[in-house]
mmCIF file of C-alpha atoms in Angstrom:
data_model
loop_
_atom_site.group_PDB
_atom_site.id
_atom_site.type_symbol
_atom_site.label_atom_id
_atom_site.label_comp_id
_atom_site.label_asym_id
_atom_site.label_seq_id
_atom_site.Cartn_x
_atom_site.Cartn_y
_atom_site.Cartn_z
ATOM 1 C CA UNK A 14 13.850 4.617 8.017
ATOM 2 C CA UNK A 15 11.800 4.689 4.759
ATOM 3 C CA UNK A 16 8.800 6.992 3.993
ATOM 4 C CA UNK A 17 5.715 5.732 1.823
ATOM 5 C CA UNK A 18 2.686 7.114 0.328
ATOM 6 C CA UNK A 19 -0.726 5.789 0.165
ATOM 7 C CA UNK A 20 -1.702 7.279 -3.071
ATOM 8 C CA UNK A 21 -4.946 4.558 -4.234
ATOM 9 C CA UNK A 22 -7.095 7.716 -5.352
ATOM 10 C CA UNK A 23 -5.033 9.491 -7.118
ATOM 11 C CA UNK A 24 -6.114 8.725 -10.952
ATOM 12 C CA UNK A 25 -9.391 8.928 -9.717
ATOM 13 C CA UNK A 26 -9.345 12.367 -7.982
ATOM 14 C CA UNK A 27 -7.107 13.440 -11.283
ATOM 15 C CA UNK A 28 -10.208 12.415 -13.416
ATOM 16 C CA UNK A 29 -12.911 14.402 -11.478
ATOM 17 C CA UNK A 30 -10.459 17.622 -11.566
ATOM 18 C CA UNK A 31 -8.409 17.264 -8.733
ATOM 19 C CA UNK A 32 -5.393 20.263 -8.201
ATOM 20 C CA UNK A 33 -3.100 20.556 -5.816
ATOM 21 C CA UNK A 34 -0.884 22.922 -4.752
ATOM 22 C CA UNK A 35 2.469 24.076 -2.659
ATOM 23 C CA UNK A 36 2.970 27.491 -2.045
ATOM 24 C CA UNK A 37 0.296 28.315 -4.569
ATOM 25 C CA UNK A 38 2.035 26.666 -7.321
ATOM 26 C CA UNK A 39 0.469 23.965 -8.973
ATOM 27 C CA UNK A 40 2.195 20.293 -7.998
ATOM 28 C CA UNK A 41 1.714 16.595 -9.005
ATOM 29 C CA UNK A 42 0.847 15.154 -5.640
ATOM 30 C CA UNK A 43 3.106 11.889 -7.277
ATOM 31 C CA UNK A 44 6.277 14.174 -8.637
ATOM 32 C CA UNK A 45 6.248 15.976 -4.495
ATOM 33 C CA UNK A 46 6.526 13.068 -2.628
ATOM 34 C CA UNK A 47 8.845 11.842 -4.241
ATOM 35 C CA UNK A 48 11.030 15.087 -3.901
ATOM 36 C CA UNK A 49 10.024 15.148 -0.229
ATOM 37 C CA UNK A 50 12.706 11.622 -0.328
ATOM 38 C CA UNK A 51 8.996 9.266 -0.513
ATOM 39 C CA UNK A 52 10.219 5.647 -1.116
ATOM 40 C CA UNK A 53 7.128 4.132 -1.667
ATOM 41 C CA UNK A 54 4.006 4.262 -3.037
ATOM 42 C CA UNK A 55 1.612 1.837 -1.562
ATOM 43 C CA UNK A 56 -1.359 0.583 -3.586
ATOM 44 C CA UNK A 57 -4.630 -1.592 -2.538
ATOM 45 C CA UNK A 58 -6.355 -3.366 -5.138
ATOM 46 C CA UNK A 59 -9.879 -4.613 -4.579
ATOM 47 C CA UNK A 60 -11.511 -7.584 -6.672
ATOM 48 C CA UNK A 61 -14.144 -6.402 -8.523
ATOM 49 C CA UNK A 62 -15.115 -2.737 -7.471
ATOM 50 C CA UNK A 63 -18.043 -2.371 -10.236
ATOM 51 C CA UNK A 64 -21.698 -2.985 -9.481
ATOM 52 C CA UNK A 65 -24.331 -4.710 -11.781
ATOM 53 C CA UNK A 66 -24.346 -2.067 -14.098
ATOM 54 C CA UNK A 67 -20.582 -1.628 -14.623
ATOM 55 C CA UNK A 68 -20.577 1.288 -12.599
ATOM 56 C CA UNK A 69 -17.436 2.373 -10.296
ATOM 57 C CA UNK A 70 -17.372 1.780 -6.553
ATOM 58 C CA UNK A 71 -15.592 5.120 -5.854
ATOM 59 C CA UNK A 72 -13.039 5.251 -3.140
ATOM 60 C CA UNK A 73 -10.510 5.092 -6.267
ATOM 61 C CA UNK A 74 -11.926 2.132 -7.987
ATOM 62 C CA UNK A 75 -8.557 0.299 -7.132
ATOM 63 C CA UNK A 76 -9.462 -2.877 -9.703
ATOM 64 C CA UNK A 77 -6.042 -4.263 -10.963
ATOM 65 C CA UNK A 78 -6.326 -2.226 -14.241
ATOM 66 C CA UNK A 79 -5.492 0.855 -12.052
ATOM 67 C CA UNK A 80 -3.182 -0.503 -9.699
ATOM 68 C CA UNK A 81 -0.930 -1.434 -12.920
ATOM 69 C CA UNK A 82 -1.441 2.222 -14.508
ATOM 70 C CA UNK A 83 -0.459 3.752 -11.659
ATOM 71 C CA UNK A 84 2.557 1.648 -10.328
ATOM 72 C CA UNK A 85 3.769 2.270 -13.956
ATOM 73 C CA UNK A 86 3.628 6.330 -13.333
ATOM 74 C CA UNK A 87 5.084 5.325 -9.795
ATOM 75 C CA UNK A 88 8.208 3.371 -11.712
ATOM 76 C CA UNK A 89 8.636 6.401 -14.112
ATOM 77 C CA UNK A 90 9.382 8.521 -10.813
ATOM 78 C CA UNK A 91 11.171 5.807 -9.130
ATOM 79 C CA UNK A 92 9.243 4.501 -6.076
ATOM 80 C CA UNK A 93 8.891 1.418 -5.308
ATOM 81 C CA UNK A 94 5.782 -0.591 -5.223
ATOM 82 C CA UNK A 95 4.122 -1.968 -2.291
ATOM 83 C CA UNK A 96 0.765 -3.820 -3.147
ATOM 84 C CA UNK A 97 -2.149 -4.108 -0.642
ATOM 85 C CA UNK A 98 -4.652 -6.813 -1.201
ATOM 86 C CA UNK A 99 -7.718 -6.815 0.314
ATOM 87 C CA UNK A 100 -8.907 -9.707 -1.398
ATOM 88 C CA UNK A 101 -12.339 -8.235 -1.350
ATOM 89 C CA UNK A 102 -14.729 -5.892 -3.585
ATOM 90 C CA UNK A 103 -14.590 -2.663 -1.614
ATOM 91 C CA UNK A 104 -13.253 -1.721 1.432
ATOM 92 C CA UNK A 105 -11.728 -4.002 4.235
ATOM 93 C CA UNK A 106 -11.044 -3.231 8.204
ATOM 94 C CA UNK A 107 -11.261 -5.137 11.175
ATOM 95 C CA UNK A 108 -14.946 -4.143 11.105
ATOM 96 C CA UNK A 109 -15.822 -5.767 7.728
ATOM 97 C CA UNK A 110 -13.571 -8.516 5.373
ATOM 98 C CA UNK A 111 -16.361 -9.452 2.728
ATOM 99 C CA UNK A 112 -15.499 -12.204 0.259
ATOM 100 C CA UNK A 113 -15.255 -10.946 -3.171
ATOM 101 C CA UNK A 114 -18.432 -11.976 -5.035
ATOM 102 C CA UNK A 115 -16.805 -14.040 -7.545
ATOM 103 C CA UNK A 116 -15.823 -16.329 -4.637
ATOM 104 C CA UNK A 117 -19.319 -16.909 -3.211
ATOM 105 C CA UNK A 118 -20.183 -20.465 -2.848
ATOM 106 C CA UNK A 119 -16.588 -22.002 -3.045
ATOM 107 C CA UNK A 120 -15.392 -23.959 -0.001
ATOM 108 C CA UNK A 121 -12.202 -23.742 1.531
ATOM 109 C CA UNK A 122 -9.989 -25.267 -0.792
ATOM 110 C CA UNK A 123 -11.597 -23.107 -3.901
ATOM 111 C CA UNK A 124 -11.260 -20.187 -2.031
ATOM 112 C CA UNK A 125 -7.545 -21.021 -1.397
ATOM 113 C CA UNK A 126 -7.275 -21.341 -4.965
ATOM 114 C CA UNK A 127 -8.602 -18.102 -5.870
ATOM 115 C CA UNK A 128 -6.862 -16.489 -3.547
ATOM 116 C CA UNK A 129 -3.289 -18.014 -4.994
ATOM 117 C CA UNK A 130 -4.465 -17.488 -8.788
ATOM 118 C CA UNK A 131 -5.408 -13.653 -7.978
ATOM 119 C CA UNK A 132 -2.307 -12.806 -6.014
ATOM 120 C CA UNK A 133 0.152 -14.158 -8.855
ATOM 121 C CA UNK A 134 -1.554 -12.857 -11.997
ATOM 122 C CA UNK A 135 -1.814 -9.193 -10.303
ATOM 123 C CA UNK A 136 1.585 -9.525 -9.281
ATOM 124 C CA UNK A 137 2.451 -11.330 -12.454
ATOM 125 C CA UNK A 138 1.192 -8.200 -14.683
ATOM 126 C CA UNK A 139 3.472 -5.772 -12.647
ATOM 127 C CA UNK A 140 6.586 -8.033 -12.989
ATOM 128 C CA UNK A 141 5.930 -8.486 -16.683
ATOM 129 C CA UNK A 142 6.218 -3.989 -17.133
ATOM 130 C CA UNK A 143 9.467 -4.329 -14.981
ATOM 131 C CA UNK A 144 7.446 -2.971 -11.646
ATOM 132 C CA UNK A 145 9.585 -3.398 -8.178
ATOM 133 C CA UNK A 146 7.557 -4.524 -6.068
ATOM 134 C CA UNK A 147 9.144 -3.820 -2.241
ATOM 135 C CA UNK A 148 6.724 -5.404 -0.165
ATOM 136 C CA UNK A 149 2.913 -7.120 -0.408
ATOM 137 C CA UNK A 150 0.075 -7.000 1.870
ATOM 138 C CA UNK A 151 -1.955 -10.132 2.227
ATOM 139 C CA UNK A 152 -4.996 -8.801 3.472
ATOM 140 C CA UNK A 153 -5.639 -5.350 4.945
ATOM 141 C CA UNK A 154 -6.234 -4.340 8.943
ATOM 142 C CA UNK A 155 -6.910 -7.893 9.601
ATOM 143 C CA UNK A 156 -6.542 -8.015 13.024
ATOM 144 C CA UNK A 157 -10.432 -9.931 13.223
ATOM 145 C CA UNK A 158 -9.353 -12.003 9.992
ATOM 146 C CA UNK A 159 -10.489 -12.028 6.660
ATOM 147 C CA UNK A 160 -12.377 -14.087 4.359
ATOM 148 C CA UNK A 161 -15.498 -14.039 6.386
ATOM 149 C CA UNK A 162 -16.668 -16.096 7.500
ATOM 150 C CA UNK A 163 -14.372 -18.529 6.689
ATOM 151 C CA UNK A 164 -11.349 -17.065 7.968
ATOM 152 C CA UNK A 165 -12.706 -15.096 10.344
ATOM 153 C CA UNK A 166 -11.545 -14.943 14.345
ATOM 154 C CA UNK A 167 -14.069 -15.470 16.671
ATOM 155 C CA UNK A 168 -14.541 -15.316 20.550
ATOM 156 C CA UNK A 169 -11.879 -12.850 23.151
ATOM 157 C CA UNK A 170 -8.584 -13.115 23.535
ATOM 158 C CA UNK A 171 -6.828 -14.695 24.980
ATOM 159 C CA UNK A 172 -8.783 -17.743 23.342
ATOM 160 C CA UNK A 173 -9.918 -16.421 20.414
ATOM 161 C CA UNK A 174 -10.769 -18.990 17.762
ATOM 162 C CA UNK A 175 -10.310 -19.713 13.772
ATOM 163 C CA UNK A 176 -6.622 -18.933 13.198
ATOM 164 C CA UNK A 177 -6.137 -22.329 11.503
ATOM 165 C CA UNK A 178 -8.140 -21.388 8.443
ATOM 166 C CA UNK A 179 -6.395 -17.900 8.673
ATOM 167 C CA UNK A 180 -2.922 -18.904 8.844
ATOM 168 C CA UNK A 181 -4.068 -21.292 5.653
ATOM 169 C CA UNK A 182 -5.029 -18.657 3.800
ATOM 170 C CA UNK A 183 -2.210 -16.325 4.738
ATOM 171 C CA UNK A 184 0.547 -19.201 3.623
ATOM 172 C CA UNK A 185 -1.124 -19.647 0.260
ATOM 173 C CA UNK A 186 -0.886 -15.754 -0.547
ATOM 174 C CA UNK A 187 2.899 -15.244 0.977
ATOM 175 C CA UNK A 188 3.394 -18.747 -1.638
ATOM 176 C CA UNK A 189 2.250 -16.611 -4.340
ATOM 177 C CA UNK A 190 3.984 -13.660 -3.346
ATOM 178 C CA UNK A 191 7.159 -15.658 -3.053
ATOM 179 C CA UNK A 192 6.786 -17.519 -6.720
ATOM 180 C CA UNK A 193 6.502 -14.021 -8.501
ATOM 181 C CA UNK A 194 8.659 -11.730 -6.469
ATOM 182 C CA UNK A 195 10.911 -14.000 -4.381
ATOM 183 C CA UNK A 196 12.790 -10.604 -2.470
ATOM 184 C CA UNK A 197 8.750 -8.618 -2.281
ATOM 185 C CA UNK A 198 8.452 -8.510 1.757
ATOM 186 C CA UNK A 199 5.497 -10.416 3.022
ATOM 187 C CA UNK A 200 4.004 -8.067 5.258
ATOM 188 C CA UNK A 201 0.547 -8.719 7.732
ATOM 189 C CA UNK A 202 -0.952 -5.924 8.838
ATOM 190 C CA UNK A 203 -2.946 -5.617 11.927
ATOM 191 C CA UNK A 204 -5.311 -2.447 13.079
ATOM 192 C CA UNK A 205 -5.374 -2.649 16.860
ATOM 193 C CA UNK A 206 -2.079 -1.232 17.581
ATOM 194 C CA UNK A 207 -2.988 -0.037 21.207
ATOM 195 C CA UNK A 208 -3.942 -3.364 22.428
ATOM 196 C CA UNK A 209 -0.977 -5.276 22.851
ATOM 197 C CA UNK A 210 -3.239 -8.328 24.253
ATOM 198 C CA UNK A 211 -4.575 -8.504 20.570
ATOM 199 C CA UNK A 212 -1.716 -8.304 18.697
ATOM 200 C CA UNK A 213 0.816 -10.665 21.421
ATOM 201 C CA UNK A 214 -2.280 -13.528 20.777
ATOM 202 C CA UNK A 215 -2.032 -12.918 16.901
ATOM 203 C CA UNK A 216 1.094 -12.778 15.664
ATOM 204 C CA UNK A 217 2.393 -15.878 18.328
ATOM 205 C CA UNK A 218 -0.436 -17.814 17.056
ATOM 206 C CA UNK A 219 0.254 -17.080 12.989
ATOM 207 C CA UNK A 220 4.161 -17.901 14.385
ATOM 208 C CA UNK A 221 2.813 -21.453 15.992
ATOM 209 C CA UNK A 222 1.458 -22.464 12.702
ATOM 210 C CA UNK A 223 4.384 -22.143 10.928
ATOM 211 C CA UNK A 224 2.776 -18.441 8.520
ATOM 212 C CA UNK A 225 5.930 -17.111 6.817
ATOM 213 C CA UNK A 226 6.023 -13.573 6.769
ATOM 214 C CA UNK A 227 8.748 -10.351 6.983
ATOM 215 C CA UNK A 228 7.177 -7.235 7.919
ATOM 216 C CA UNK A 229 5.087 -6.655 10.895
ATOM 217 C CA UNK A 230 2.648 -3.947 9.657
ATOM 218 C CA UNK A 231 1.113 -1.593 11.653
ATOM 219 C CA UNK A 232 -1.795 1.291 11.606
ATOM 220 C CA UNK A 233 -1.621 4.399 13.947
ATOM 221 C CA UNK A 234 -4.223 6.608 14.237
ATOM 222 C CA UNK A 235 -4.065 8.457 17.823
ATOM 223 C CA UNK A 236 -7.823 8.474 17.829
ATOM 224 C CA UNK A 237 -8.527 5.320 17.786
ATOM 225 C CA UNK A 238 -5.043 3.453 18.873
ATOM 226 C CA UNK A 239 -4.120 5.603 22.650
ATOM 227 C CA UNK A 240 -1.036 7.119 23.390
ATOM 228 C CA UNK A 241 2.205 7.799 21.050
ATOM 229 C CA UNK A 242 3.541 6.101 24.148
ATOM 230 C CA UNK A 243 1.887 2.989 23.890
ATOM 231 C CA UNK A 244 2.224 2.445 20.604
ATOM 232 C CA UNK A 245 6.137 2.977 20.578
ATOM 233 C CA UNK A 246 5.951 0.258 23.279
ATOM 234 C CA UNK A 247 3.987 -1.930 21.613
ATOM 235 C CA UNK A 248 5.813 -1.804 18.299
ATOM 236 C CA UNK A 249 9.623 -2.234 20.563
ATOM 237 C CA UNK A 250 7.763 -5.355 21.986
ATOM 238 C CA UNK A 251 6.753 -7.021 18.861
ATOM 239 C CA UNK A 252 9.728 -5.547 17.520
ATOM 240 C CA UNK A 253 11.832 -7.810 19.935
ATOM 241 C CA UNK A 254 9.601 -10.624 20.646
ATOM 242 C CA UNK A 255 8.969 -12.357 16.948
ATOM 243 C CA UNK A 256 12.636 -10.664 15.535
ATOM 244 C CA UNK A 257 10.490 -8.926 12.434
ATOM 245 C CA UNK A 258 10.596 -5.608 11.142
ATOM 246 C CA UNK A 259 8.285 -2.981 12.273
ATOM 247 C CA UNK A 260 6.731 -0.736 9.716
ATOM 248 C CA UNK A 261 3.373 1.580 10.049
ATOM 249 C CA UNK A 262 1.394 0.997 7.321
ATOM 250 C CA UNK A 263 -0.775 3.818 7.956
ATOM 251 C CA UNK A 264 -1.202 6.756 9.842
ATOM 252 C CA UNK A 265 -2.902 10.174 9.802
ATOM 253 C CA UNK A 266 -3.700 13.420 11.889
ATOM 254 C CA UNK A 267 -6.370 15.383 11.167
ATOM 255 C CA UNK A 268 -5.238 19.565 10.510
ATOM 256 C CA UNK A 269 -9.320 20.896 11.450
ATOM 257 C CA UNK A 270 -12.443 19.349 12.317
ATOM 258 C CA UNK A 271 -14.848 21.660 10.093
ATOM 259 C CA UNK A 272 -16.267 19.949 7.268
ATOM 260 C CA UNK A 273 -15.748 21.250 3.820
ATOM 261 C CA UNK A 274 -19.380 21.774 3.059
ATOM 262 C CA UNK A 275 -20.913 24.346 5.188
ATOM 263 C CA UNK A 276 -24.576 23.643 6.411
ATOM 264 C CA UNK A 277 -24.129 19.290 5.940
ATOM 265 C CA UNK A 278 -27.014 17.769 7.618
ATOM 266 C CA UNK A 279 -24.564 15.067 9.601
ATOM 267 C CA UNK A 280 -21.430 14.656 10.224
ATOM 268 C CA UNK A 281 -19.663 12.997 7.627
ATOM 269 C CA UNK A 282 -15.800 13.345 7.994
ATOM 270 C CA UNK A 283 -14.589 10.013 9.809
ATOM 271 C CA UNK A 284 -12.825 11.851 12.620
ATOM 272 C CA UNK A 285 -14.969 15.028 13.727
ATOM 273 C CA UNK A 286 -15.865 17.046 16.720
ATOM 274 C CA UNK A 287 -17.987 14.298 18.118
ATOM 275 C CA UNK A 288 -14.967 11.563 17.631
ATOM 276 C CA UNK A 289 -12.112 13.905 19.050
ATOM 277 C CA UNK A 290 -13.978 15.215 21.977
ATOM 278 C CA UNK A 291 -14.579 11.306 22.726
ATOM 279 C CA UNK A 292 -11.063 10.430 22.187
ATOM 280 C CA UNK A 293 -9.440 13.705 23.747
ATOM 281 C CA UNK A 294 -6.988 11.989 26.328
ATOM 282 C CA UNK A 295 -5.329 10.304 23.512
ATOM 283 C CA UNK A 296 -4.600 12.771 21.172
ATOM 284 C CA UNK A 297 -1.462 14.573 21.121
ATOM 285 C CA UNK A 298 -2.410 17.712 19.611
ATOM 286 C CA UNK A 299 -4.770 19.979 18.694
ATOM 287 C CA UNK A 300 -6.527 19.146 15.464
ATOM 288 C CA UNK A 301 -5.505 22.048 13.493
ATOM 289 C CA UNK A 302 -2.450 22.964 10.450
ATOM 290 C CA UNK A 303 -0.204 23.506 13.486
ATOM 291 C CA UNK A 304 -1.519 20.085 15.454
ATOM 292 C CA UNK A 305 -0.719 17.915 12.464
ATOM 293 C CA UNK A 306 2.184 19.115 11.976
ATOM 294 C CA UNK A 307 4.038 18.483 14.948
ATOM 295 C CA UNK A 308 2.236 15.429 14.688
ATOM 296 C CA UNK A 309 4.095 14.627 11.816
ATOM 297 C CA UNK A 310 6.874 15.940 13.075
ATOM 298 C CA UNK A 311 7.348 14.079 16.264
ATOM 299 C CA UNK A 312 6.102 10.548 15.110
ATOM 300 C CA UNK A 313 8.492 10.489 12.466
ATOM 301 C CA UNK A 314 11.037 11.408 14.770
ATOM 302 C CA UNK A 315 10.083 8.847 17.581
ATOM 303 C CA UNK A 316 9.517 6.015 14.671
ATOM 304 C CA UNK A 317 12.857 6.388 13.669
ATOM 305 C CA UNK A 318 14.476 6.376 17.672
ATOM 306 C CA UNK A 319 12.302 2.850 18.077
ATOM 307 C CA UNK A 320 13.670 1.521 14.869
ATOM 308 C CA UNK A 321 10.657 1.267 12.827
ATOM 309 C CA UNK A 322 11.522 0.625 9.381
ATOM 310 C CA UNK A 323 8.780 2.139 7.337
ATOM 311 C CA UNK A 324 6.166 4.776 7.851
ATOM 312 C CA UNK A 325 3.379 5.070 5.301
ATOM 313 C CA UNK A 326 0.852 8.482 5.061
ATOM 314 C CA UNK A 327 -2.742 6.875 4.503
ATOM 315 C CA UNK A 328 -4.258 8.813 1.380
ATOM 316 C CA UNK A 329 -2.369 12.256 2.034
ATOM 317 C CA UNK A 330 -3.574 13.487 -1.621
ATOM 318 C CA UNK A 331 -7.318 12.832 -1.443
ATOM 319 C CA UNK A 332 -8.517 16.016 -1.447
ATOM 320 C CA UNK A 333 -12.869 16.880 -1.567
ATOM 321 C CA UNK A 334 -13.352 17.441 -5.094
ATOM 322 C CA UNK A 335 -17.382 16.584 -6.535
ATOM 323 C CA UNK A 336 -17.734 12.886 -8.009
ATOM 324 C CA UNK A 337 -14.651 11.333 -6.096
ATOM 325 C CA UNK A 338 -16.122 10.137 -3.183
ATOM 326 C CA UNK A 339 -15.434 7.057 -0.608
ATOM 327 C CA UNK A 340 -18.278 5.036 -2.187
ATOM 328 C CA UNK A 341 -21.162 5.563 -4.918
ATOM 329 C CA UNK A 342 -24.263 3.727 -3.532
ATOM 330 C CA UNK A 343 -23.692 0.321 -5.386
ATOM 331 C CA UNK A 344 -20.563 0.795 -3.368
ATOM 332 C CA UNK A 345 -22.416 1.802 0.285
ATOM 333 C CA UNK A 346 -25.191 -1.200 -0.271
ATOM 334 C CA UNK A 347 -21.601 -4.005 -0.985
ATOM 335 C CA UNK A 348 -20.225 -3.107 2.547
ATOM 336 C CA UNK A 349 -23.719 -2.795 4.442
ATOM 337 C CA UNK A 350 -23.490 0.876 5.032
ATOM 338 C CA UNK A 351 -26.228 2.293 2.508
ATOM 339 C CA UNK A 352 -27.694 4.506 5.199
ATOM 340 C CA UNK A 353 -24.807 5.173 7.278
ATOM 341 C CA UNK A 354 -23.746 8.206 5.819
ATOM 342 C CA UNK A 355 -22.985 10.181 2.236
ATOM 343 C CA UNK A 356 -21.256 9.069 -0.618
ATOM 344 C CA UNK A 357 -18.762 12.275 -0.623
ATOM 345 C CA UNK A 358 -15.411 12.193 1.091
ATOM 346 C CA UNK A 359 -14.855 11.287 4.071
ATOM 347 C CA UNK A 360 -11.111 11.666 4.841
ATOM 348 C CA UNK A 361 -10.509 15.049 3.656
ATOM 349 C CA UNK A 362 -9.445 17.020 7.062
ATOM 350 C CA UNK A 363 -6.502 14.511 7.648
ATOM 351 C CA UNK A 364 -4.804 14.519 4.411
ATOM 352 C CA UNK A 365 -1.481 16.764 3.722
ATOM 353 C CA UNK A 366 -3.488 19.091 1.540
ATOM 354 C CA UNK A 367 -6.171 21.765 2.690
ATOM 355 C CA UNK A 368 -9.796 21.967 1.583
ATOM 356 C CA UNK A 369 -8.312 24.174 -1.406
ATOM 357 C CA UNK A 370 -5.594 21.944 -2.286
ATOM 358 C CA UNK A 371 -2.681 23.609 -1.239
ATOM 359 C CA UNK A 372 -0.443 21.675 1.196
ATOM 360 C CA UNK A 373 -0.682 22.011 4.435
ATOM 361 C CA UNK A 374 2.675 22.849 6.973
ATOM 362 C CA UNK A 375 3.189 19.140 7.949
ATOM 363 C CA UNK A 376 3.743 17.766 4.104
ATOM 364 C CA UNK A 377 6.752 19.742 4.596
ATOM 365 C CA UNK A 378 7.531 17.646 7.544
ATOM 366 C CA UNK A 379 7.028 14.272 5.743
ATOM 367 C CA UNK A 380 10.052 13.809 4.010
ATOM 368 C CA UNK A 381 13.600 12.205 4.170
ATOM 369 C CA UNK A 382 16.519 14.727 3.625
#
């Protein structure tokens, strides 16, 4: 089994200060992982993350300028590239798949074109700097679709509706894939890994109408997604049932629930007192150092006994540091959450690194000997 790193905010926590450390000496989050036997370094890039003025988005900024700078320090230390489009301007979950703004207005078939014409000149830019490329999202967590509204799924399973225009858009990106990188895994990557209803609907569907893919991805996030158990089930099922790889495209345990600034007038980290007291039959541990790292520990160890063939940190580096937040408020406004809550970091408490920076006791557990 292979290990990979999400690692999208890394030049832009290293411009706002960023340090990190491991046993008090100071590291390059890049240079660890890789020691630590990491693989992979998977990288989203988002369309145009700039608003009116020119000014960032935040959340790393991930344009395609970026994703080439730093899956060219990523080739220096030998990973392995795996690309993650969202084919949007910010973020995209099952929750929100905005069209980038440059595509506003075209109909199917221009979209379609966009779509291939993007995909091959970002991949074309890393092929032409001698970047492997291992594998290639086409589209991120879209387990409701993408490409609203054209492509997205409508309705309950197990007669949900709109996979046509989906699976059309999927083939054209795995085309493009295939014309730059003709080895680069086509991987689709679905959210809802606890609901095997969801995911049994999706992927036979996508198979019905003939979407050629490799990888089965995956997220995991215990708070969200029930049991360990479940999910190891799920994953053997799909595992056996559509004869694809299995690999977890993201995952992440919180190590405390505290936020990093004292006194904060609402909650603002994404998993919090509120969200684990809700979610407390599903989670395996405690959230504390010691909780995420037997975490760690033990879904490593289980991924590996179901024959999962790639497990992927989500943003284990993004540490709170002042200006690197998970959006500015040109940012907030593009995904419709310019009142939901503060511009600062969000993920902090389930990264591999403490509020300081040093590493926490389970990035010693994330590693291949």
């Amino acid at each position: 089994m292979k290990l990979g790193v999400d690692l999208s905010t890394y030049l832009e926590e290293k411009a706002f200060g960023a340090k990190w450390y491991l046993d008090g000496t100071e590291v390059d989050p890049l240079e660890a992982f890789r020691r630590n036997g990491v693989d992979y370094l998977r990288l989203r890039v988002w369309n145009n993350p700039y608003g009116k003025s020119g000014s960032p988005f935040l959340g790393g900024t991930s344009d395609r300028g970026k994703l080439l700078e730093l899956a060219l320090k990523g080739k220096e230390l030998g990973y392995a590239i795996v690309v993650d489009f969202h084919y949007s301007d910010f973020w995209c979950d099952p929750a929100k798949q905005f069209l980038p703004r440059a595509w506003e207005g075209l109909d199917m078939e221009g979209v379609k074109a966009a779509l291939r014409k993007f995909t091959a000149e970002t991949l074309l830019s890393l092929k032409d700097v001698g970047v492997e490329v291992h594998g290639v999202q086409i589209g991120n967590e879209i387990t409701n679709g993408f490409l609203w509204p054209l492509a997205k799924l409508n309705g309950t399973v197990p007669n949900r509706t709109g996979y046509e225009a989906l699976a059309e858009f999927l083939k054209e990106g795995a085309s493009a894939v295939k014309s730059v990188y003709p080895d680069a895994r086509v991987i689709l990557h679905l959210e809802n890994s606890g609901n095997r209803p969801i995911l049994d609907e999706w992927f036979s569907r996508i198979s019905e109408l003939g979407v050629p893919y490799d990888v089965i991805g995956l997220s995991y996030y215990p708070y969200w997604h029930g049991s360990m158990a479940n999910f190891f089930e799920n994953a053997t099922y799909l595992k056996c049932k559509f004869k694809k790889e299995v690999a977890v495209m993201e995952t992440g345990f919180a190590f405390t629930l505290a936020d990093y600034e004292s006194g904060a007038k609402a909650p603002q980290l994404v998993v919090n007192e509120e969200v684990a007291a809700k979610m407390k039959e599903s989670l395996p541990y405690e959230c504390t150092k010691e909780g995420q790292r037997l975490y760690v520990h033990d879904f490593l160890e289980r991924s590996r006994e179901a024959g999962v063939s790639e497990v992927y940190y989500w943003e284990p580096a993004w540490i709170p540091v002042k200006g690197a937040g998970w959006a500015s408020l040109e940012g907030q406004a593009y995904v419709r959450q310019a009142e939901i809550k503060e511009t600062r970091n969000e993920w902090a408490n389930q990264i591999l690194f403490d509020y300081e920076g040093e590493a926490t006791p389970a990035f010693g557990e994330f590693k291949n000997n």
